[in-house]
Amino acid sequence: MTEVDERGCKRVGWVELYFDLVFVFAVGQVAHGIVADPHWARAAAALGLFATLWWTWIGFAVLYNRRGDDSRVADRLFVLAGTIPCGIAATQAHHVFEGHPEVFAAAMAAVRLILAAAHRWPRGGGDQRRISWGYAVSAVLFGVSAVLPHFGLLWAFALVQEAGFLLLGDRDRGRGERPTREARWRTMFTPPRDPNLAVDSAHLAERFGLFMILLLGELVITVGTAALERPADDLGYWLALAGGLVLAGALWWVYFSSAVEIYERLLGFSGGNPALAYSLYAGGHLMPAFALLLMAAGVNLSLHESPPHAAAWFTTAGLTMYLAGTRVFAAGSHRWSFALARVAALAATVNLAFLDRVLPAPAVVLVIAVWAVATAVVTAVIRHRSFTRLGDDPVAFLRQVAEGRRTASEDRA
């Protein structure tokens, strides 16, 4: 049976963990695609491919969050059935980079048919039927894209429309006069009218946290595999091994010492508001999740005998995206001096790639790892201040986290 913790919140099911293992294999192929052709055009294509896989995973995460139960055989079968097309898509990811998305698109269509059926079983309510139709439309779009040359546009449209059906409920709320920005933030902290639309904050935080750990595992595996492929246990071997493992540990600390608990508490304050869940998790985690794959590709390339110049840039750009996506700096003070310091810190992070002109690639990885450790220390301080402010006014806190600034009147106050 689906476990419930001492707070009465749902725990992640065993079948969900199995699904994540299959899915991480799929997204791991995206990182391998970057390594095979280390150019920024390939990295951009990888982001589009990852976003497609990401929203597929989101579909099953939200499905089980709202109505999944390990005690029901049908729920487990739907998730297990989804692993088959996802596994097929993983083996075909490299063909998408080559301009042959036929089998991958067919697999994405199949998995959306499974999601459509899951939301109608046994007899879904009005919202469940609406989500089911959204996935059915996406299945048609992915199927048609298999025979069209410009498949990317159809994929983007399919993802946008199914995201709207899945998480942005309460459509009639706020109709009439245009709400103010403050009113929109207040709405995000209002529980949904339909209890079936609410998401379980503890389950969602745990599910995303476990998935981030699996992505960090991809980085650890990359470090170990690439280090073993070096011809000798020389200084570069030890620098790369130590740097990669320290980097992975620092990235874990940055996320799990600050962002994960803040996001869970904010979603709990809202009563499981689906629009807030979209902002914090479905959309908010896309960039840091892809950043982990980009860093894995960068570290892998840095350990080659003749690493390309893009290796260091992939690693530092990924770290910058990770820090920006987790918003660990935005949760601190919002005076202009601190805002300038945040921008300078992110700029310095990405520019660490210039060190490859004077240092060997494994040494650059170690320097980046030390920088990530320093960032983790800063986030520990910011975390304490964030939770202090979170208890006073969670709405104002979220607005500041999302926008990274305050109004002039707030600064004067």
Short mmCIF file of C-alpha atoms in Angstrom, two decimals:
data_model
loop_
_atom_site.label_atom_id
_atom_site.label_comp_id
_atom_site.label_asym_id
_atom_site.label_seq_id
_atom_site.Cartn_x
_atom_site.Cartn_y
_atom_site.Cartn_z
CA MET A 1 0.00 0.00 0.00
CA THR A 2 1.03 3.61 -0.54
CA GLU A 3 2.77 4.76 2.62
CA VAL A 4 1.77 7.87 4.56
CA ASP A 5 4.19 9.73 6.83
CA GLU A 6 3.49 11.09 10.30
CA ARG A 7 2.01 14.29 8.80
CA GLY A 8 -0.56 12.34 6.78
CA CYS A 9 1.23 13.06 3.48
CA LYS A 10 1.71 10.54 0.70
CA ARG A 11 5.11 8.93 0.23
CA VAL A 12 6.70 8.03 -3.10
CA GLY A 13 5.60 4.57 -4.27
CA TRP A 14 7.95 1.73 -5.14
CA VAL A 15 6.68 1.58 -8.71
CA GLU A 16 7.51 5.27 -9.10
CA LEU A 17 11.11 4.61 -8.15
CA TYR A 18 11.31 1.84 -10.72
CA PHE A 19 9.88 4.14 -13.38
CA ASP A 20 12.49 6.78 -12.49
CA LEU A 21 15.33 4.30 -13.04
CA VAL A 22 14.10 3.60 -16.57
CA PHE A 23 13.61 7.29 -17.19
CA VAL A 24 17.07 8.30 -16.01
CA PHE A 25 18.47 5.93 -18.63
CA ALA A 26 16.52 7.95 -21.21
CA VAL A 27 17.77 11.36 -20.08
CA GLY A 28 21.29 9.94 -19.73
CA GLN A 29 21.29 9.35 -23.46
CA VAL A 30 20.75 13.09 -23.91
CA ALA A 31 24.01 13.79 -22.06
CA HIS A 32 25.78 11.20 -24.19
CA GLY A 33 24.49 12.98 -27.28
CA ILE A 34 26.24 16.17 -26.17
CA VAL A 35 29.49 14.28 -25.60
CA ALA A 36 29.29 12.74 -29.07
CA ASP A 37 29.19 16.19 -30.71
CA PRO A 38 30.36 18.88 -28.25
CA HIS A 39 28.95 22.04 -29.84
CA TRP A 40 26.43 24.56 -28.58
CA ALA A 41 23.99 23.70 -31.37
CA ARG A 42 23.95 20.11 -30.12
CA ALA A 43 23.48 21.36 -26.53
CA ALA A 44 20.46 23.44 -27.64
CA ALA A 45 18.98 20.41 -29.40
CA ALA A 46 19.62 18.37 -26.26
CA LEU A 47 17.66 20.91 -24.21
CA GLY A 48 14.65 20.50 -26.51
CA LEU A 49 14.89 16.72 -26.34
CA PHE A 50 15.29 16.81 -22.57
CA ALA A 51 12.24 19.08 -22.21
CA THR A 52 10.18 16.52 -24.14
CA LEU A 53 11.30 13.73 -21.83
CA TRP A 54 10.93 15.98 -18.78
CA TRP A 55 7.25 16.68 -19.43
CA THR A 56 6.66 13.00 -20.02
CA TRP A 57 8.05 12.30 -16.56
CA ILE A 58 5.98 15.18 -15.12
CA GLY A 59 2.84 13.50 -16.43
CA PHE A 60 3.43 10.36 -14.39
CA ALA A 61 4.64 12.32 -11.34
CA VAL A 62 1.45 14.41 -11.19
CA LEU A 63 -0.76 11.41 -12.03
CA TYR A 64 0.52 9.45 -9.03
CA ASN A 65 0.58 12.55 -6.85
CA ARG A 66 -3.12 13.20 -7.32
CA ARG A 67 -4.68 9.76 -7.63
CA GLY A 68 -2.02 7.04 -7.68
CA ASP A 69 -1.98 4.28 -5.09
CA ASP A 70 0.38 1.31 -4.90
CA SER A 71 -2.43 -0.78 -3.46
CA ARG A 72 -4.32 -0.58 -6.78
CA VAL A 73 -3.08 -2.98 -9.43
CA ALA A 74 -4.33 -0.77 -12.27
CA ASP A 75 -2.25 2.21 -11.11
CA ARG A 76 0.90 0.13 -10.98
CA LEU A 77 0.22 -1.38 -14.39
CA PHE A 78 -0.19 2.05 -15.99
CA VAL A 79 3.20 3.15 -14.65
CA LEU A 80 4.89 -0.10 -15.65
CA ALA A 81 3.35 0.15 -19.11
CA GLY A 82 4.83 3.64 -19.43
CA THR A 83 8.35 2.25 -18.94
CA ILE A 84 8.15 0.36 -22.24
CA PRO A 85 7.77 3.33 -24.64
CA CYS A 86 10.13 5.40 -22.45
CA GLY A 87 12.77 2.68 -22.75
CA ILE A 88 12.28 2.56 -26.52
CA ALA A 89 12.59 6.35 -26.70
CA ALA A 90 15.88 6.15 -24.75
CA THR A 91 17.42 3.83 -27.32
CA GLN A 92 16.30 6.13 -30.14
CA ALA A 93 17.40 9.48 -28.70
CA HIS A 94 20.59 9.57 -30.77
CA HIS A 95 18.53 9.27 -33.95
CA VAL A 96 16.69 12.47 -33.05
CA PHE A 97 20.00 14.35 -33.06
CA GLU A 98 20.60 12.95 -36.54
CA GLY A 99 17.25 14.22 -37.80
CA HIS A 100 15.37 10.90 -37.68
CA PRO A 101 12.77 11.22 -34.90
CA GLU A 102 10.25 8.69 -36.25
CA VAL A 103 10.57 5.94 -33.62
CA PHE A 104 11.17 8.41 -30.78
CA ALA A 105 8.05 10.39 -31.73
CA ALA A 106 5.99 7.20 -31.97
CA ALA A 107 7.17 6.20 -28.48
CA MET A 108 6.21 9.61 -27.10
CA ALA A 109 2.77 9.25 -28.71
CA ALA A 110 2.35 5.80 -27.14
CA VAL A 111 3.25 6.98 -23.64
CA ARG A 112 0.71 9.79 -23.91
CA LEU A 113 -1.99 7.34 -24.88
CA ILE A 114 -1.16 5.47 -21.68
CA LEU A 115 -1.46 8.71 -19.67
CA ALA A 116 -4.77 9.50 -21.40
CA ALA A 117 -6.15 6.08 -20.47
CA ALA A 118 -4.84 6.36 -16.88
CA HIS A 119 -6.75 9.61 -16.33
CA ARG A 120 -10.00 8.04 -17.56
CA TRP A 121 -9.70 4.88 -15.46
CA PRO A 122 -12.05 3.80 -14.02
CA ARG A 123 -14.29 6.86 -14.40
CA GLY A 124 -12.45 10.14 -14.07
CA GLY A 125 -14.19 13.35 -13.07
CA GLY A 126 -14.55 16.41 -15.28
CA ASP A 127 -10.99 17.55 -14.69
CA GLN A 128 -9.61 14.07 -15.30
CA ARG A 129 -11.48 13.83 -18.59
CA ARG A 130 -10.11 17.21 -19.62
CA ILE A 131 -6.54 16.09 -18.87
CA SER A 132 -7.17 12.84 -20.73
CA TRP A 133 -8.26 14.74 -23.84
CA GLY A 134 -5.16 16.91 -23.57
CA TYR A 135 -2.89 13.87 -23.64
CA ALA A 136 -4.88 12.38 -26.50
CA VAL A 137 -4.29 15.55 -28.54
CA SER A 138 -0.58 15.40 -27.70
CA ALA A 139 -0.46 11.77 -28.84
CA VAL A 140 -1.88 12.77 -32.21
CA LEU A 141 0.59 15.64 -32.55
CA PHE A 142 3.57 13.42 -31.74
CA GLY A 143 2.29 10.79 -34.16
CA VAL A 144 1.94 13.32 -36.97
CA SER A 145 5.39 14.77 -36.23
CA ALA A 146 6.97 11.43 -37.09
CA VAL A 147 6.32 12.09 -40.78
CA LEU A 148 6.89 15.86 -40.90
CA PRO A 149 10.26 17.60 -41.35
CA HIS A 150 9.76 20.38 -38.76
CA PHE A 151 8.84 18.15 -35.84
CA GLY A 152 10.18 20.52 -33.16
CA LEU A 153 7.31 22.98 -33.51
CA LEU A 154 4.68 20.28 -33.12
CA TRP A 155 6.47 18.91 -30.07
CA ALA A 156 6.61 22.35 -28.46
CA PHE A 157 2.89 22.95 -29.07
CA ALA A 158 2.03 19.51 -27.69
CA LEU A 159 4.02 20.13 -24.48
CA VAL A 160 2.53 23.58 -23.91
CA GLN A 161 -1.06 22.47 -24.32
CA GLU A 162 -0.72 19.38 -22.13
CA ALA A 163 1.03 21.43 -19.43
CA GLY A 164 -1.96 23.77 -19.36
CA PHE A 165 -4.38 20.86 -19.01
CA LEU A 166 -2.29 19.13 -16.36
CA LEU A 167 -1.39 21.79 -13.80
CA LEU A 168 -3.16 25.08 -14.46
CA GLY A 169 -6.59 24.41 -13.02
CA ASP A 170 -9.24 26.79 -11.68
CA ARG A 171 -9.59 28.53 -15.04
CA ASP A 172 -12.60 30.59 -14.06
CA ARG A 173 -10.82 32.16 -11.12
CA GLY A 174 -9.83 35.74 -11.65
CA ARG A 175 -12.09 36.40 -14.65
CA GLY A 176 -13.40 39.92 -15.03
CA GLU A 177 -11.08 42.82 -14.36
CA ARG A 178 -7.40 42.23 -14.76
CA PRO A 179 -5.82 41.30 -11.40
CA THR A 180 -2.84 43.15 -10.03
CA ARG A 181 0.53 41.47 -9.63
CA GLU A 182 -0.01 41.17 -5.89
CA ALA A 183 -3.45 39.63 -6.50
CA ARG A 184 -1.93 37.05 -8.84
CA TRP A 185 0.58 36.06 -6.17
CA ARG A 186 -2.22 35.86 -3.60
CA THR A 187 -4.18 33.62 -5.99
CA MET A 188 -1.23 31.26 -6.23
CA PHE A 189 -1.46 30.79 -2.45
CA THR A 190 -5.18 30.06 -2.52
CA PRO A 191 -6.17 26.37 -2.43
CA PRO A 192 -7.89 25.19 -5.64
CA ARG A 193 -11.70 25.12 -5.64
CA ASP A 194 -11.73 21.50 -6.75
CA PRO A 195 -9.91 19.37 -4.13
CA ASN A 196 -9.05 16.87 -6.87
CA LEU A 197 -6.80 19.53 -8.44
CA ALA A 198 -4.68 19.92 -5.31
CA VAL A 199 -1.21 18.38 -5.27
CA ASP A 200 0.43 16.73 -2.27
CA SER A 201 3.38 18.99 -1.43
CA ALA A 202 5.35 16.39 0.54
CA HIS A 203 5.03 13.74 -2.17
CA LEU A 204 5.97 16.17 -4.94
CA ALA A 205 9.00 17.45 -3.03
CA GLU A 206 10.17 13.91 -2.32
CA ARG A 207 9.58 12.77 -5.91
CA PHE A 208 11.54 15.65 -7.42
CA GLY A 209 14.26 15.32 -4.80
CA LEU A 210 14.75 11.64 -5.61
CA PHE A 211 14.87 12.41 -9.31
CA MET A 212 17.51 15.09 -8.74
CA ILE A 213 19.57 12.53 -6.82
CA LEU A 214 19.33 10.15 -9.78
CA LEU A 215 20.54 12.93 -12.08
CA LEU A 216 23.41 13.60 -9.69
CA GLY A 217 24.12 9.89 -9.96
CA GLU A 218 24.56 10.38 -13.71
CA LEU A 219 27.29 12.89 -12.91
CA VAL A 220 28.98 10.49 -10.49
CA ILE A 221 28.84 7.65 -13.03
CA THR A 222 30.27 9.95 -15.69
CA VAL A 223 33.18 10.91 -13.44
CA GLY A 224 33.97 7.32 -12.54
CA THR A 225 33.65 5.97 -16.08
CA ALA A 226 35.71 8.73 -17.67
CA ALA A 227 38.41 8.44 -14.98
CA LEU A 228 38.71 4.69 -15.56
CA GLU A 229 39.18 5.29 -19.28
CA ARG A 230 42.30 7.37 -18.70
CA PRO A 231 45.40 5.35 -19.66
CA ALA A 232 47.27 5.91 -16.38
CA ASP A 233 46.60 6.89 -12.78
CA ASP A 234 48.52 10.14 -13.17
CA LEU A 235 47.95 13.51 -11.53
CA GLY A 236 45.19 14.30 -14.01
CA TYR A 237 43.39 11.13 -12.99
CA TRP A 238 43.33 12.08 -9.32
CA LEU A 239 42.45 15.72 -9.98
CA ALA A 240 39.54 14.73 -12.19
CA LEU A 241 38.26 12.05 -9.82
CA ALA A 242 38.45 14.29 -6.76
CA GLY A 243 37.07 17.33 -8.57
CA GLY A 244 34.12 15.49 -10.08
CA LEU A 245 33.07 13.85 -6.82
CA VAL A 246 33.47 17.09 -4.84
CA LEU A 247 31.42 18.92 -7.47
CA ALA A 248 28.60 16.36 -7.24
CA GLY A 249 28.57 16.61 -3.45
CA ALA A 250 28.46 20.41 -3.54
CA LEU A 251 25.57 20.35 -6.01
CA TRP A 252 23.70 18.00 -3.69
CA TRP A 253 24.30 20.39 -0.79
CA VAL A 254 23.11 23.44 -2.73
CA TYR A 255 19.78 21.83 -3.58
CA PHE A 256 18.97 19.78 -0.48
CA SER A 257 20.15 22.35 2.07
CA SER A 258 17.99 25.17 0.73
CA ALA A 259 15.71 24.84 -2.27
CA VAL A 260 13.98 21.54 -1.57
CA GLU A 261 12.59 22.46 1.86
CA ILE A 262 11.65 26.01 0.88
CA TYR A 263 9.68 24.77 -2.13
CA GLU A 264 7.82 22.16 -0.09
CA ARG A 265 6.82 24.67 2.57
CA LEU A 266 5.65 27.20 0.00
CA LEU A 267 3.49 24.62 -1.75
CA GLY A 268 2.14 23.50 1.60
CA PHE A 269 1.15 27.10 2.44
CA SER A 270 -0.87 27.22 -0.80
CA GLY A 271 -2.93 24.14 -0.04
CA GLY A 272 -1.48 22.33 -3.05
CA ASN A 273 -2.19 25.05 -5.61
CA PRO A 274 -1.43 23.51 -9.06
CA ALA A 275 -0.28 26.82 -10.59
CA LEU A 276 2.29 27.20 -7.82
CA ALA A 277 3.37 23.60 -8.30
CA TYR A 278 3.94 24.38 -11.98
CA SER A 279 6.06 27.40 -11.08
CA LEU A 280 8.19 25.70 -8.44
CA TYR A 281 8.53 22.16 -9.74
CA ALA A 282 7.38 21.38 -13.29
CA GLY A 283 8.76 24.57 -14.83
CA GLY A 284 11.11 25.67 -12.06
CA HIS A 285 13.13 22.45 -11.98
CA LEU A 286 13.58 22.13 -15.73
CA MET A 287 16.68 24.33 -15.92
CA PRO A 288 18.60 22.91 -12.92
CA ALA A 289 17.76 19.35 -13.99
CA PHE A 290 19.13 19.92 -17.48
CA ALA A 291 22.11 21.73 -15.96
CA LEU A 292 23.12 18.50 -14.22
CA LEU A 293 23.22 16.71 -17.58
CA LEU A 294 25.18 19.56 -19.15
CA MET A 295 27.74 19.42 -16.32
CA ALA A 296 27.95 15.64 -16.65
CA ALA A 297 28.77 16.06 -20.34
CA GLY A 298 31.32 18.80 -19.57
CA VAL A 299 33.12 16.76 -16.92
CA ASN A 300 33.13 13.72 -19.21
CA LEU A 301 34.76 15.73 -21.99
CA SER A 302 37.25 17.28 -19.57
CA LEU A 303 38.60 13.84 -18.78
CA HIS A 304 39.36 12.97 -22.41
CA GLU A 305 42.95 12.86 -23.57
CA SER A 306 42.36 15.89 -25.83
CA PRO A 307 39.37 17.69 -24.32
CA PRO A 308 37.58 20.21 -26.56
CA HIS A 309 37.38 23.86 -25.58
CA ALA A 310 33.63 23.46 -25.03
CA ALA A 311 34.20 21.05 -22.13
CA ALA A 312 34.96 23.74 -19.57
CA TRP A 313 32.19 25.96 -20.91
CA PHE A 314 29.61 23.18 -20.61
CA THR A 315 30.64 22.65 -16.98
CA THR A 316 30.60 26.30 -15.95
CA ALA A 317 27.46 27.13 -17.94
CA GLY A 318 25.75 24.15 -16.33
CA LEU A 319 26.79 25.28 -12.85
CA THR A 320 25.55 28.79 -13.57
CA MET A 321 22.19 27.45 -14.79
CA TYR A 322 21.96 25.24 -11.71
CA LEU A 323 22.58 28.11 -9.30
CA ALA A 324 20.16 30.40 -11.14
CA GLY A 325 17.50 27.69 -11.47
CA THR A 326 17.53 26.75 -7.80
CA ARG A 327 17.35 30.49 -6.92
CA VAL A 328 19.63 29.98 -3.95
CA PHE A 329 21.02 33.50 -4.29
CA ALA A 330 17.64 35.16 -4.93
CA ALA A 331 16.41 34.11 -1.50
CA GLY A 332 18.79 36.43 0.32
CA SER A 333 18.66 40.18 0.72
CA HIS A 334 17.24 42.10 -2.24
CA ARG A 335 18.96 45.45 -1.92
CA TRP A 336 20.70 46.65 -5.06
CA SER A 337 24.16 45.91 -3.65
CA PHE A 338 23.29 42.28 -3.01
CA ALA A 339 21.57 42.00 -6.38
CA LEU A 340 24.76 43.24 -8.02
CA ALA A 341 26.77 40.70 -6.01
CA ARG A 342 24.48 37.90 -7.23
CA VAL A 343 24.96 38.90 -10.85
CA ALA A 344 28.72 39.13 -10.33
CA ALA A 345 28.80 35.67 -8.71
CA LEU A 346 26.92 34.09 -11.63
CA ALA A 347 29.12 35.90 -14.17
CA ALA A 348 32.25 34.74 -12.36
CA THR A 349 30.93 31.18 -12.35
CA VAL A 350 30.50 30.95 -16.10
CA ASN A 351 33.82 32.71 -16.76
CA LEU A 352 35.76 30.10 -14.83
CA ALA A 353 35.90 28.33 -18.19
CA PHE A 354 38.70 30.70 -19.25
CA LEU A 355 40.98 28.84 -16.82
CA ASP A 356 41.36 26.09 -19.42
CA ARG A 357 43.77 28.41 -21.25
CA VAL A 358 46.29 28.13 -18.41
CA LEU A 359 45.34 24.91 -16.61
CA PRO A 360 44.77 21.34 -17.79
CA ALA A 361 41.13 20.30 -18.03
CA PRO A 362 41.15 18.06 -14.89
CA ALA A 363 42.55 20.94 -12.84
CA VAL A 364 39.79 23.22 -14.14
CA VAL A 365 37.22 20.68 -12.94
CA LEU A 366 38.79 20.79 -9.49
CA VAL A 367 38.71 24.61 -9.39
CA ILE A 368 35.05 24.58 -10.42
CA ALA A 369 34.36 22.06 -7.67
CA VAL A 370 36.00 24.30 -5.05
CA TRP A 371 33.91 27.23 -6.32
CA ALA A 372 30.76 25.08 -5.97
CA VAL A 373 31.74 24.25 -2.39
CA ALA A 374 32.06 27.96 -1.60
CA THR A 375 28.62 28.48 -3.12
CA ALA A 376 27.20 25.72 -0.93
CA VAL A 377 28.55 27.51 2.15
CA VAL A 378 26.85 30.74 1.07
CA THR A 379 23.55 28.95 0.49
CA ALA A 380 23.65 27.56 4.03
CA VAL A 381 23.73 31.13 5.36
CA ILE A 382 21.01 32.29 2.96
CA ARG A 383 18.83 29.33 3.93
CA HIS A 384 18.71 30.43 7.57
CA ARG A 385 17.67 33.95 6.58
CA SER A 386 15.11 32.63 4.09
CA PHE A 387 13.25 30.51 6.63
CA THR A 388 13.18 33.43 9.04
CA ARG A 389 11.45 35.59 6.42
CA LEU A 390 9.26 32.77 5.17
CA GLY A 391 7.36 32.60 8.42
CA ASP A 392 6.40 36.30 8.29
CA ASP A 393 4.78 36.55 4.84
CA PRO A 394 5.09 33.58 2.48
CA VAL A 395 3.44 35.46 -0.39
CA ALA A 396 5.95 38.32 -0.28
CA PHE A 397 8.77 35.84 0.12
CA LEU A 398 7.76 33.84 -2.96
CA ARG A 399 7.41 36.99 -5.04
CA GLN A 400 10.94 38.03 -4.06
CA VAL A 401 12.33 34.56 -4.77
CA ALA A 402 10.68 34.44 -8.20
CA GLU A 403 11.53 37.98 -9.28
CA GLY A 404 14.85 38.35 -7.43
CA ARG A 405 14.10 41.91 -6.38
CA ARG A 406 11.90 44.21 -4.28
CA THR A 407 9.97 47.30 -5.12
CA ALA A 408 11.43 50.68 -4.29
CA SER A 409 8.91 51.20 -1.50
CA GLU A 410 9.91 47.91 0.14
CA ASP A 411 13.58 48.82 -0.05
CA ARG A 412 12.91 52.19 1.62
CA ALA A 413 10.91 50.45 4.32
#
